[in-house]
CSV table of C-alpha atoms and ligand atoms in Angstrom, one decimal:
chain,number,residue,atom,x,y,z
A,1,MET,CA,0.0,-0.3,-0.2
A,2,ALA,CA,1.6,3.3,-1.1
A,3,LEU,CA,2.4,5.7,1.8
A,4,LYS,CA,0.0,8.3,1.1
A,5,LYS,CA,-3.0,5.9,1.0
A,6,ARG,CA,-1.5,4.4,4.5
A,7,ILE,CA,-1.7,8.3,6.1
A,8,GLU,CA,-4.9,8.9,4.6
A,9,GLN,CA,-6.5,5.9,6.3
A,10,PHE,CA,-5.0,6.7,9.6
A,11,LYS,CA,-6.6,9.9,9.8
A,12,GLU,CA,-10.1,8.6,8.2
A,13,SER,CA,-10.5,5.7,10.4
A,14,GLU,CA,-8.0,5.1,13.5
A,15,TYR,CA,-7.7,9.1,14.1
A,16,GLU,CA,-11.5,9.9,13.6
A,17,ALA,CA,-12.6,6.6,16.0
A,18,ASN,CA,-10.4,7.7,18.7
A,19,LYS,CA,-10.2,11.5,18.4
A,20,ASP,CA,-10.4,12.5,21.7
A,21,PHE,CA,-7.2,10.2,22.5
A,22,TYR,CA,-5.2,11.6,19.8
A,23,ILE,CA,-6.1,15.1,20.9
A,24,GLY,CA,-5.5,14.3,24.5
A,25,LEU,CA,-2.1,13.4,23.6
A,26,LYS,CA,-1.1,17.1,22.8
A,27,ALA,CA,-0.8,17.5,26.7
A,28,GLY,CA,2.2,15.7,26.8
A,29,GLN,CA,3.7,12.2,27.0
A,30,ASN,CA,4.1,10.2,30.2
A,31,PRO,CA,5.4,7.0,29.4
A,32,HIS,CA,5.7,4.4,32.0
A,33,THR,CA,8.3,2.2,30.0
A,34,LEU,CA,11.7,2.7,28.2
A,35,PHE,CA,11.6,0.0,25.7
A,36,ILE,CA,15.0,-0.8,24.1
A,37,GLY,CA,14.3,-3.3,21.5
A,38,CYS,CA,15.9,-4.3,17.8
A,39,SER,CA,15.4,-2.2,14.8
A,40,ASP,CA,14.0,-5.4,13.2
A,41,SER,CA,10.7,-4.6,11.5
A,42,ARG,CA,9.0,-7.6,13.2
A,43,VAL,CA,9.6,-6.4,16.5
A,44,ASP,CA,6.6,-4.1,17.3
A,45,ALA,CA,6.7,-2.7,20.8
A,46,GLU,CA,3.3,-1.4,21.1
A,47,THR,CA,1.8,-5.0,19.5
A,48,LEU,CA,4.0,-6.9,21.7
A,49,PHE,CA,3.0,-5.3,24.8
A,50,GLN,CA,-0.5,-4.5,23.6
A,51,ALA,CA,0.1,-0.5,24.4
A,52,SER,CA,-1.0,2.7,23.2
A,53,ALA,CA,0.7,5.7,22.1
A,54,GLY,CA,1.9,7.7,24.9
A,55,GLU,CA,3.0,4.5,27.0
A,56,LEU,CA,6.3,3.4,25.7
A,57,PHE,CA,9.4,5.6,25.0
A,58,GLN,CA,11.4,3.5,22.7
A,59,ILE,CA,14.9,3.1,21.5
A,60,ARG,CA,15.6,0.8,18.6
A,61,ASN,CA,18.7,-0.3,17.4
A,62,ILE,CA,20.5,-3.1,15.6
A,63,ALA,CA,20.8,-5.9,18.2
A,64,ASN,CA,19.3,-3.6,21.1
A,65,ILE,CA,22.5,-2.8,22.4
A,66,VAL,CA,23.1,-0.1,25.2
A,67,PRO,CA,26.7,1.2,25.0
A,68,ARG,CA,28.3,0.8,28.2
A,69,GLN,CA,29.2,4.3,30.0
A,70,ASP,CA,33.0,4.1,29.1
A,71,LYS,CA,31.7,4.1,25.4
A,72,ALA,CA,28.9,6.4,25.6
A,73,SER,CA,30.7,9.4,23.7
A,74,ASP,CA,31.0,7.2,20.7
A,75,HIS,CA,27.2,6.5,20.7
A,76,ILE,CA,25.6,9.3,22.1
A,77,SER,CA,22.1,8.8,20.1
A,78,THR,CA,21.0,5.7,22.3
A,79,VAL,CA,22.5,7.0,25.7
A,80,SER,CA,20.7,10.6,25.1
A,81,ALA,CA,17.6,8.7,25.1
A,82,VAL,CA,18.1,6.8,28.2
A,83,GLU,CA,19.2,9.7,29.9
A,84,TYR,CA,16.2,11.5,28.9
A,85,ALA,CA,13.6,8.8,29.6
A,86,VAL,CA,15.3,8.5,32.9
A,87,LYS,CA,15.9,11.9,34.4
A,88,VAL,CA,13.1,13.8,32.5
A,89,LEU,CA,10.3,11.2,32.0
A,90,LYS,CA,11.0,9.5,35.1
A,91,VAL,CA,9.8,6.1,33.6
A,92,GLU,CA,9.7,3.2,36.1
A,93,ASN,CA,10.7,0.6,33.9
A,94,ILE,CA,13.3,-0.3,31.1
A,95,ILE,CA,12.5,-3.2,29.2
A,96,VAL,CA,15.4,-4.6,26.8
A,97,CYS,CA,13.7,-6.9,24.6
A,98,GLY,CA,15.8,-9.5,22.6
A,99,HIS,CA,14.5,-11.7,19.8
A,100,SER,CA,14.9,-14.7,17.6
A,101,ASN,CA,16.1,-14.8,13.9
A,102,CYS,CA,18.1,-11.4,14.9
A,103,GLY,CA,20.2,-10.5,11.8
A,104,GLY,CA,22.4,-8.4,14.4
A,105,CYS,CA,23.0,-11.2,16.7
A,106,ALA,CA,23.8,-13.4,13.6
A,107,ALA,CA,26.3,-10.9,12.4
A,108,ILE,CA,28.0,-10.8,15.7
A,109,ARG,CA,28.7,-14.5,15.2
A,110,LYS,CA,30.3,-13.9,11.7
A,111,PRO,CA,33.9,-13.6,11.0
A,112,ALA,CA,34.6,-9.5,10.5
A,113,GLU,CA,35.6,-10.1,7.0
A,114,ASP,CA,32.0,-11.2,6.2
A,115,ILE,CA,30.8,-7.8,7.2
A,116,LYS,CA,33.5,-5.7,6.1
A,117,ASN,CA,31.3,-4.0,3.7
A,118,LEU,CA,29.3,-2.6,6.7
A,119,PRO,CA,31.8,-0.8,8.5
A,120,PHE,CA,29.3,1.1,10.9
A,121,THR,CA,27.1,-1.9,11.6
A,122,GLY,CA,30.3,-4.1,12.4
A,123,GLU,CA,31.6,-1.4,14.8
A,124,TRP,CA,28.3,-1.0,16.5
A,125,ILE,CA,27.6,-4.8,17.0
A,126,SER,CA,31.0,-5.4,18.0
A,127,GLN,CA,29.9,-4.1,21.4
A,128,SER,CA,28.4,-7.5,21.9
A,129,LEU,CA,31.2,-9.6,20.5
A,130,PRO,CA,32.3,-10.3,24.8
A,131,VAL,CA,28.9,-11.7,24.9
A,132,SER,CA,29.2,-14.0,21.9
A,133,ASP,CA,32.7,-15.0,23.2
A,134,TYR,CA,31.1,-16.0,26.4
A,135,VAL,CA,28.9,-18.4,24.6
A,136,ASP,CA,31.7,-20.1,22.7
A,137,ARG,CA,33.7,-20.4,26.0
A,138,GLU,CA,30.6,-21.8,28.2
A,139,TYR,CA,28.7,-23.9,25.6
A,140,PRO,CA,31.7,-25.1,23.4
A,141,ASP,CA,29.5,-28.4,22.3
A,142,MET,CA,26.5,-26.5,21.2
A,143,SER,CA,25.4,-26.3,17.5
A,144,GLU,CA,25.9,-23.1,15.7
A,145,GLU,CA,22.3,-22.6,16.0
A,146,GLU,CA,21.8,-22.8,19.5
A,147,LYS,CA,25.0,-20.6,20.1
A,148,THR,CA,22.9,-18.0,18.0
A,149,VAL,CA,19.9,-18.3,20.2
A,150,LEU,CA,21.8,-18.3,23.4
A,151,LEU,CA,23.3,-15.2,22.3
A,152,GLU,CA,20.3,-13.7,21.2
A,153,LYS,CA,19.1,-14.2,25.1
A,154,PHE,CA,22.3,-13.2,26.9
A,155,ASN,CA,22.9,-10.2,24.9
A,156,ALA,CA,19.5,-9.1,26.2
A,157,VAL,CA,20.5,-9.8,29.8
A,158,GLN,CA,23.8,-8.1,29.1
A,159,GLN,CA,22.3,-4.7,28.4
A,160,LEU,CA,20.9,-4.5,31.6
A,161,ASP,CA,24.3,-4.5,33.2
A,162,ASN,CA,25.4,-2.1,30.4
A,163,LEU,CA,22.6,0.1,31.9
A,164,MET,CA,23.8,-0.2,35.5
A,165,SER,CA,27.2,1.3,34.3
A,166,TYR,CA,25.4,4.5,34.5
A,167,ASP,CA,25.3,6.2,37.9
A,168,PHE,CA,21.9,7.9,37.0
A,169,VAL,CA,20.5,4.5,36.2
A,170,ARG,CA,22.0,2.5,38.8
A,171,GLN,CA,21.0,5.0,42.1
A,172,LYS,CA,17.2,4.6,40.8
A,173,VAL,CA,17.4,0.8,40.6
A,174,GLU,CA,19.0,0.7,44.2
A,175,SER,CA,16.5,3.2,45.5
A,176,GLY,CA,13.7,1.1,44.1
A,177,THR,CA,11.9,3.8,41.7
A,178,LEU,CA,13.3,2.1,38.4
A,179,ASN,CA,12.9,-1.6,37.5
A,180,LEU,CA,15.0,-3.3,34.7
A,181,GLN,CA,13.9,-6.4,32.7
A,182,ALA,CA,15.2,-8.4,29.7
A,183,CYS,CA,12.5,-10.3,27.7
A,184,TYR,CA,12.8,-12.4,24.5
A,185,TYR,CA,10.4,-12.4,21.8
A,186,ASP,CA,10.4,-15.8,19.9
A,187,ILE,CA,9.2,-14.8,16.0
A,188,GLY,CA,6.5,-17.3,14.8
A,189,SER,CA,5.4,-18.8,18.1
A,190,GLY,CA,4.6,-15.5,19.4
A,191,ASP,CA,6.1,-16.3,22.9
A,192,ILE,CA,7.5,-13.7,24.8
A,193,THR,CA,9.6,-15.0,27.8
A,194,VAL,CA,11.1,-13.0,30.6
A,195,TYR,CA,14.3,-13.2,32.3
A,196,ASP,CA,14.5,-14.4,35.8
A,197,TYR,CA,17.6,-13.2,37.9
A,198,GLU,CA,17.5,-15.9,40.4
A,199,GLN,CA,16.9,-18.7,37.8
A,200,LYS,CA,19.1,-17.3,35.6
A,201,SER,CA,16.9,-17.9,32.7
A,202,PHE,CA,14.1,-16.8,30.4
A,203,TYR,CA,10.5,-17.9,31.5
B,1,LIG,ZN1,17.3,-8.0,15.6
């Protein structure tokens, strides 16, 4: 469907049917959650979490990565959105959502030579190379397919640790005013599992 047609359809059906709601959005945003997900077009936060406009502040990037504090100045787009969500919007939750069949995570597993024509992507995803190395070290007998799934899951969990490298995040988590969670969306089955810190697994 052409873009113009879709825009018209939004205004004529969705907007008109929910006009008061959309007018109300003018007053400002008060999202309860910062959603950090992959840029993958299949990972649609509002659909997955059954949320409406105004509920989720979002960061989408390849392989849902949060740069660690010592790398922040190299990747300020992502970090500024975290800063704004936590300090200004005062979100109560940060959800990092990994997903199956993630092209970004698959690329992390490839030799650097294979993605040398994607220098920006290569540099970005290299932030998660230590997670991939961890999977190789801890699960040497797994198939490549299984290792990639583990990387998709552990990579989401790693981002919670990366978030905690920022004082403004850690202080709020420690004072109980900010809740961090990792989840994993299995494309196809529609299952979304949430990471349990005590069990160290997704349920
Ligand atoms: Zn992805």
